[in-house]
Amino acid sequence: MQESRYLANALVPRIGEFVQIRRDIHANPELAFDEHRTASLVADKLTSWGYDVSTGLGGTGVVGSLRRGLSSKSIGLRADMDALPILESGSSSWKSKIPGLMHACGHDGHTAMLLAAAKLISEDLEFDGVVHLIFQPAEEGAGGALKMMDDGLFDRFPCDAIFAMHNMPGVEAGRFEFRKGSAMASSDNVTITISGRGGHGAFPHETTDSVVAAASIVMALQTVVARNVDPQSTAVVTVGAIHAGKANNVIPQEAQLELSIRALDTQVRSLVKERIESLVNFQAQSFGVQASIDWREGYAVLLNAPEETEFATNVAMKVFGAERVEPNGPAYTASEDFAFMLQKVPGSYIFIGNGSPGTQGACHVHNPGYDFNDEIIAPGAAFWRALVYEYLKVQG
Ligand SMILES: [Zn+2]
Ligand SMILES: [Zn+2]
């Protein structure tokens, strides 16, 4: 197969440059909207390879565009650049130089993979159309995708299709997972504040106890997924934090619950919201306390377009063979702001395995021991290159 020969003979021996770039970004992590060093590294590289480079989209976002031939057909490939506020536990020579900050989600690797692809595409690839390489800030909760779109991303750089790729620990290194339709969950953040009448722990009958009400609400919330959501559907209601009281003999005035809500379907998302509001309010009433709910909508359900997903799956099959491609991969209850880009432009969000169970690459993202597996830069970049080649194929 021509493509696999290309991988072994031409690409792998050259990938060292991008391993160095990945480790350099890893050692110098930057939080959401603060990716100045990373963005200028990306912009400098793209410029040196002949891309038209635009900076400052959505704060620190970068777009590199390359046109060949006469066609106006265009493809967008997106990588994310931000790190997380986590203290790295590893001992590699490229360990984060900034205590309390690390690339624990592999965005250093996504950036290096797309840069590797950028160089390959710029060198010798025949295509007819326009490639837009989108380097996005602030994927981790702060919504950098929307910020870039607010800055006119798709007006200034129209794309007929867009694609993004994330590493997946626990999946064999370099194995590709595709999925049509709903692939990642919506994510909402909710704070419930319960206000009662505080008092002495010895005289509970003279109080309305916000702690007891909060405890009951936590238990009642468990019925939303178990009893209201269709067993064939997926939703998550996690109470990740409870704040109340300071002393064993004081009944506090107030208790607070912090929730993370996920769903793989927008109707399920609405149903879960309705049920939580109703349960919390009636529970509060039954205990004689007040409840207020602060509902902060996060990322949308991520929907992969069937046609573009099929197209990308076929490209991966062609390059790597069916044994390294899962055409019907699982949906995940994590969330991703690429979902907002997919609401505007059809495309697909793809996973690439970071390492099988039992290997270092299986350590999960957002864990202090996580590290992106440099072995997958080559297959990731080769896939991006092939996707551009096939999507913008020279006719005749
Ligand atoms: Zn993450
Ligand atoms: Zn991530």
Coordinates of C-alpha atoms and ligand atoms in Angstrom, one line a residue:
M1 CA 0.0 0.0 0.0
Q2 CA 1.5 3.3 -1.1
E3 CA 0.4 5.2 2.0
S4 CA 1.7 2.8 4.5
R5 CA 5.1 2.8 2.7
Y6 CA 5.0 6.6 2.9
L7 CA 4.5 6.3 6.6
A8 CA 7.3 3.9 7.2
N9 CA 9.9 5.3 4.8
A10 CA 9.3 9.0 4.6
L11 CA 7.4 10.2 7.7
V12 CA 8.6 8.2 10.7
P13 CA 12.3 9.0 10.3
R14 CA 11.4 12.8 10.1
I15 CA 9.1 12.9 13.1
G16 CA 11.8 13.8 15.6
E17 CA 11.4 17.5 14.9
F18 CA 7.8 17.3 16.0
V19 CA 8.6 15.2 19.1
Q20 CA 10.9 18.0 20.1
I21 CA 8.2 20.6 19.5
R22 CA 5.7 18.5 21.5
R23 CA 8.1 18.2 24.4
D24 CA 8.9 21.9 24.2
I25 CA 5.2 22.8 24.4
H26 CA 4.7 20.2 27.2
A27 CA 7.5 21.8 29.3
N28 CA 6.0 25.3 28.9
P29 CA 2.2 24.8 29.5
E30 CA -0.2 27.8 29.3
L31 CA -3.7 28.0 30.6
A32 CA -6.8 29.0 28.6
F33 CA -6.5 32.3 26.7
D34 CA -2.9 32.6 27.9
E35 CA -1.4 30.5 25.1
H36 CA 0.9 33.3 23.9
R37 CA 4.1 31.3 23.7
T38 CA 2.4 28.3 22.1
A39 CA 0.5 30.5 19.6
S40 CA 3.6 32.4 18.5
L41 CA 5.5 29.1 18.1
V42 CA 2.7 27.8 15.9
A43 CA 2.4 31.1 13.9
D44 CA 6.2 31.2 13.3
K45 CA 6.3 27.6 12.1
L46 CA 3.3 28.0 9.8
T47 CA 4.8 31.2 8.3
S48 CA 8.1 29.5 7.6
W49 CA 6.3 26.8 5.7
G50 CA 4.5 29.2 3.5
Y51 CA 1.1 29.5 5.1
D52 CA -0.9 32.7 5.3
V53 CA -1.1 33.1 9.0
S54 CA -3.8 35.0 11.0
T55 CA -3.3 35.5 14.8
G56 CA -5.4 36.8 17.7
L57 CA -8.7 35.0 16.8
G58 CA -10.6 34.5 20.1
G59 CA -7.6 35.9 22.0
T60 CA -4.7 33.6 21.2
G61 CA -6.1 31.5 18.3
V62 CA -4.1 31.0 15.1
V63 CA -5.2 30.0 11.6
G64 CA -2.8 29.0 8.9
S65 CA -4.2 28.9 5.4
L66 CA -2.8 27.3 2.3
R67 CA -4.3 27.4 -1.2
R68 CA -3.4 25.3 -4.2
G69 CA -5.1 25.1 -7.6
L70 CA -8.2 26.9 -8.5
S71 CA -11.0 25.2 -6.6
S72 CA -12.7 27.1 -3.7
K73 CA -13.4 23.8 -1.9
S74 CA -12.0 24.0 1.6
I75 CA -11.3 21.9 4.6
G76 CA -10.6 22.9 8.3
L77 CA -8.5 20.9 10.7
R78 CA -8.5 22.0 14.3
A79 CA -6.1 21.4 17.2
D80 CA -6.4 22.8 20.8
M81 CA -3.5 24.4 22.7
D82 CA -4.4 24.9 26.4
A83 CA -3.1 23.2 29.5
L84 CA -4.7 22.4 32.9
P85 CA -4.1 23.6 36.5
I86 CA -2.7 20.3 37.6
L87 CA 0.7 19.6 39.3
E88 CA 2.5 17.1 37.1
S89 CA 3.8 14.0 38.9
G90 CA 6.0 12.5 36.1
S91 CA 9.8 12.7 35.9
S92 CA 10.5 13.1 32.2
S93 CA 13.1 15.5 31.0
W94 CA 10.2 17.5 29.3
K95 CA 8.2 17.7 32.6
S96 CA 6.3 21.0 33.0
K97 CA 8.6 23.8 34.2
I98 CA 5.6 25.5 35.8
P99 CA 4.5 23.9 39.1
G100 CA 0.7 23.5 39.2
L101 CA 0.3 23.7 35.4
M102 CA 0.6 20.8 32.9
H103 CA -0.5 19.5 29.6
A104 CA -2.7 16.7 31.2
C105 CA -5.0 16.4 28.2
G106 CA -2.5 16.0 25.4
H107 CA -3.3 19.3 23.7
D108 CA 0.5 19.7 23.4
G109 CA 0.4 16.5 21.2
H110 CA -2.6 17.7 19.2
T111 CA -0.8 20.9 18.4
A112 CA 2.4 19.0 17.4
M113 CA 0.5 16.5 15.3
L114 CA -1.3 19.3 13.3
L115 CA 2.1 21.2 12.9
A116 CA 3.6 18.0 11.5
A117 CA 0.7 17.7 9.1
A118 CA 1.1 21.4 8.2
K119 CA 4.7 20.8 7.2
L120 CA 3.9 17.6 5.2
I121 CA 1.0 19.3 3.4
S122 CA 3.1 22.4 2.6
E123 CA 5.9 20.3 1.1
D124 CA 4.8 17.9 -1.5
L125 CA 1.1 17.4 -1.3
E126 CA -1.0 17.8 -4.5
F127 CA -4.4 19.2 -3.8
D128 CA -6.9 21.6 -5.3
G129 CA -8.5 23.9 -2.9
V130 CA -7.9 25.6 0.5
V131 CA -6.7 24.1 3.8
H132 CA -7.3 26.0 7.0
L133 CA -5.4 24.8 10.0
I134 CA -7.2 26.1 13.2
F135 CA -5.2 26.2 16.4
Q136 CA -7.7 27.0 19.2
P137 CA -7.2 28.4 22.7
A138 CA -9.1 27.4 25.8
E139 CA -10.8 24.1 25.1
E140 CA -10.8 23.2 28.8
G141 CA -14.2 24.7 29.9
A142 CA -13.6 28.3 28.8
G143 CA -15.1 27.9 25.3
G144 CA -12.2 29.0 23.0
A145 CA -14.1 27.6 20.0
L146 CA -17.0 30.0 20.5
K147 CA -14.6 32.9 21.0
M148 CA -12.9 32.1 17.7
M149 CA -16.3 31.9 16.0
D150 CA -17.3 35.2 17.5
D151 CA -14.2 36.7 15.9
G152 CA -15.5 35.5 12.5
L153 CA -13.6 32.2 12.1
F154 CA -15.9 30.7 9.5
D155 CA -16.7 34.0 7.8
R156 CA -13.0 34.8 7.3
F157 CA -12.0 31.2 6.7
P158 CA -15.0 29.4 5.2
C159 CA -14.8 25.6 5.5
D160 CA -16.9 23.0 3.7
A161 CA -16.0 20.5 6.3
I162 CA -14.1 20.5 9.6
F163 CA -12.3 17.8 11.6
A164 CA -10.6 17.6 15.0
M165 CA -8.7 14.8 16.7
H166 CA -8.2 13.9 20.4
N167 CA -6.0 11.2 21.9
M168 CA -7.7 8.5 23.9
P169 CA -5.8 6.7 26.7
G170 CA -6.6 3.0 27.0
V171 CA -7.0 2.5 23.3
E172 CA -4.1 1.0 21.3
A173 CA -1.6 3.6 20.2
G174 CA -2.4 4.9 16.7
R175 CA -5.8 3.1 16.5
F176 CA -8.5 5.4 15.1
E177 CA -12.1 5.6 16.4
F178 CA -14.9 7.1 14.4
R179 CA -18.6 7.6 15.3
K180 CA -21.5 9.0 13.4
G181 CA -24.0 11.2 15.3
S182 CA -23.9 11.9 19.0
A183 CA -20.3 11.2 20.1
M184 CA -19.7 13.4 23.2
A185 CA -22.0 14.8 25.9
S186 CA -23.3 18.2 26.7
S187 CA -22.0 19.5 30.0
D188 CA -23.8 21.9 32.3
N189 CA -22.6 23.2 35.7
V190 CA -25.2 23.7 38.4
T191 CA -25.0 25.3 41.8
I192 CA -27.8 24.6 44.2
T193 CA -28.0 26.8 47.3
I194 CA -30.2 25.7 50.2
S195 CA -31.1 28.3 52.8
G196 CA -32.7 27.4 56.1
R197 CA -32.8 28.8 59.6
G198 CA -29.6 28.0 61.5
G199 CA -29.3 27.4 65.2
H200 CA -27.8 25.4 68.1
G201 CA -27.2 21.7 67.3
A202 CA -28.9 20.9 70.6
F203 CA -32.3 22.5 69.5
P204 CA -33.0 21.2 66.0
H205 CA -36.7 21.7 66.4
E206 CA -36.1 25.4 66.4
T207 CA -34.2 25.3 63.0
T208 CA -34.9 24.4 59.4
D209 CA -31.9 22.3 58.7
S210 CA -30.2 23.0 55.3
V211 CA -27.8 20.0 55.8
V212 CA -30.6 17.4 56.1
A213 CA -32.4 19.0 53.1
A214 CA -29.1 18.9 51.1
A215 CA -28.5 15.3 52.0
S216 CA -32.0 14.3 50.9
I217 CA -31.6 16.3 47.7
V218 CA -28.4 14.5 46.8
M219 CA -30.2 11.1 47.2
A220 CA -33.3 12.2 45.3
L221 CA -31.1 13.4 42.4
Q222 CA -29.9 9.8 42.0
T223 CA -33.4 8.9 40.7
V224 CA -33.3 11.3 37.7
V225 CA -31.0 9.0 35.6
A226 CA -32.3 5.8 37.2
R227 CA -36.1 6.5 37.0
N228 CA -36.7 9.3 34.4
V229 CA -34.1 8.9 31.6
D230 CA -34.9 6.1 29.1
P231 CA -32.5 3.2 29.9
Q232 CA -31.4 3.3 26.2
S233 CA -30.2 6.9 26.6
T234 CA -27.3 8.3 28.5
A235 CA -27.1 11.0 31.1
V236 CA -24.9 11.7 34.2
V237 CA -25.8 13.6 37.3
T238 CA -22.8 14.0 39.5
V239 CA -22.8 15.9 42.8
G240 CA -19.1 16.7 43.0
A241 CA -19.1 19.0 46.0
I242 CA -21.1 19.7 49.2
H243 CA -20.4 22.8 51.2
A244 CA -22.1 23.3 54.6
G245 CA -21.3 24.1 58.2
K246 CA -18.1 24.3 60.3
A247 CA -18.9 22.9 63.7
N248 CA -20.6 19.8 65.0
N249 CA -22.9 21.7 67.3
V250 CA -24.1 24.3 64.9
I251 CA -26.9 23.8 62.4
P252 CA -25.8 26.1 59.5
Q253 CA -28.0 28.5 57.6
E254 CA -26.9 27.5 54.2
A255 CA -25.7 24.4 52.2
Q256 CA -24.4 24.4 48.7
L257 CA -24.2 21.6 46.1
E258 CA -22.1 21.6 42.9
L259 CA -23.3 19.4 40.1
S260 CA -22.0 18.3 36.7
I261 CA -24.8 17.3 34.3
R262 CA -24.1 15.4 31.1
A263 CA -26.3 14.1 28.3
L264 CA -25.7 12.6 24.8
D265 CA -28.9 14.0 23.4
T266 CA -30.4 17.5 23.7
Q267 CA -33.9 16.2 24.6
V268 CA -32.4 14.2 27.4
R269 CA -30.5 17.3 28.5
S270 CA -33.8 19.2 28.8
L271 CA -35.5 16.4 30.6
V272 CA -32.8 16.1 33.2
K273 CA -32.9 19.9 33.8
E274 CA -36.7 19.8 34.3
R275 CA -36.5 16.9 36.7
I276 CA -33.7 18.4 38.7
E277 CA -35.5 21.7 39.1
S278 CA -38.7 20.0 40.1
L279 CA -37.1 17.6 42.6
V280 CA -35.0 20.3 44.2
N281 CA -37.9 22.7 44.7
F282 CA -40.3 20.1 46.1
Q283 CA -37.6 18.6 48.3
A284 CA -36.8 22.0 49.7
Q285 CA -40.5 22.8 50.3
S286 CA -40.9 19.5 52.1
F287 CA -38.1 20.5 54.5
G288 CA -39.2 24.1 54.9
V289 CA -36.1 25.5 53.3
Q290 CA -35.5 27.7 50.3
A291 CA -33.6 26.4 47.3
S292 CA -32.1 28.4 44.4
I293 CA -30.6 26.9 41.3
D294 CA -27.9 28.5 39.3
W295 CA -27.8 26.6 35.9
R296 CA -24.8 27.5 33.7
E297 CA -25.0 25.9 30.3
G298 CA -21.6 24.5 29.1
Y299 CA -20.7 22.7 25.9
A300 CA -23.4 21.3 23.6
V301 CA -23.9 17.7 22.6
L302 CA -21.2 16.9 19.9
L303 CA -22.8 15.6 16.7
N304 CA -20.7 14.1 14.0
A305 CA -22.1 14.5 10.5
P306 CA -22.7 11.0 9.0
E307 CA -21.2 11.8 5.5
E308 CA -18.0 13.5 6.7
T309 CA -17.5 10.8 9.3
E310 CA -17.8 8.1 6.7
F311 CA -15.4 10.0 4.4
A312 CA -12.8 10.3 7.2
T313 CA -13.3 6.6 8.2
N314 CA -12.6 5.5 4.6
V315 CA -9.4 7.6 4.5
A316 CA -8.1 6.0 7.7
M317 CA -9.0 2.6 6.4
K318 CA -7.1 3.3 3.2
V319 CA -4.0 4.5 5.0
F320 CA -3.9 2.2 8.0
G321 CA -6.0 -0.8 7.1
A322 CA -9.3 -2.0 8.7
E323 CA -7.4 -3.5 11.7
R324 CA -6.4 -0.1 13.0
V325 CA -9.8 1.6 12.4
E326 CA -13.0 1.4 14.5
P327 CA -15.8 2.7 12.3
N328 CA -18.4 2.6 15.1
G329 CA -16.5 3.7 18.2
P330 CA -18.1 4.4 21.6
A331 CA -19.7 7.8 22.6
Y332 CA -18.1 9.4 25.6
T333 CA -19.7 11.4 28.4
A334 CA -16.8 14.0 28.4
S335 CA -17.5 17.2 26.5
E336 CA -15.8 19.2 23.8
D337 CA -16.3 22.7 22.5
F338 CA -15.7 21.5 18.9
A339 CA -19.4 20.7 19.3
F340 CA -20.1 24.4 18.6
M341 CA -18.0 24.4 15.4
L342 CA -19.9 21.3 14.3
Q343 CA -23.2 23.2 14.7
K344 CA -22.0 25.6 11.9
V345 CA -20.0 23.3 9.6
P346 CA -20.4 19.6 9.0
G347 CA -17.5 17.4 10.1
S348 CA -16.3 14.9 12.5
Y349 CA -14.4 14.5 15.8
I350 CA -12.0 11.6 15.8
F351 CA -10.1 9.7 18.5
I352 CA -6.6 8.3 18.2
G353 CA -5.5 5.7 20.7
N354 CA -2.8 6.9 23.1
G355 CA -1.8 3.5 24.4
S356 CA -3.3 0.1 25.4
P357 CA -4.3 -0.7 29.0
G358 CA -1.3 -1.5 31.1
T359 CA 1.0 0.9 29.2
Q360 CA 2.0 4.5 30.2
G361 CA -0.2 5.7 27.3
A362 CA -3.3 4.4 29.2
C363 CA -3.0 6.8 32.1
H364 CA -6.1 8.9 31.7
V365 CA -6.3 12.5 30.7
H366 CA -6.6 15.1 33.6
N367 CA -4.5 12.8 35.8
P368 CA -1.1 14.1 37.2
G369 CA 0.7 11.1 35.7
Y370 CA -0.7 11.6 32.1
D371 CA 1.6 12.2 29.1
F372 CA 0.9 12.4 25.4
N373 CA 2.4 9.4 23.5
D374 CA 4.9 10.7 21.0
E375 CA 4.5 7.5 18.9
I376 CA 1.1 8.7 17.7
I377 CA 2.4 12.0 16.2
A378 CA 3.3 10.2 13.0
P379 CA 0.0 8.3 12.4
G380 CA -1.9 11.4 13.4
A381 CA -0.1 13.6 11.0
A382 CA -0.2 11.0 8.2
F383 CA -4.0 10.8 8.7
W384 CA -4.4 14.6 8.5
R385 CA -2.2 14.7 5.3
A386 CA -4.2 11.9 3.7
L387 CA -7.5 13.5 4.6
V388 CA -6.5 16.8 2.9
Y389 CA -5.3 14.9 -0.1
E390 CA -8.5 12.9 -0.5
Y391 CA -10.9 15.8 0.4
L392 CA -9.3 18.2 -2.0
K393 CA -8.4 15.7 -4.6
V394 CA -7.1 17.0 -7.9
Q395 CA -9.6 16.0 -10.6
G396 CA -8.8 14.4 -13.9
Ligands
ZN1 ZN -9.3 17.9 28.8
ZN2 ZN -8.6 17.5 25.8

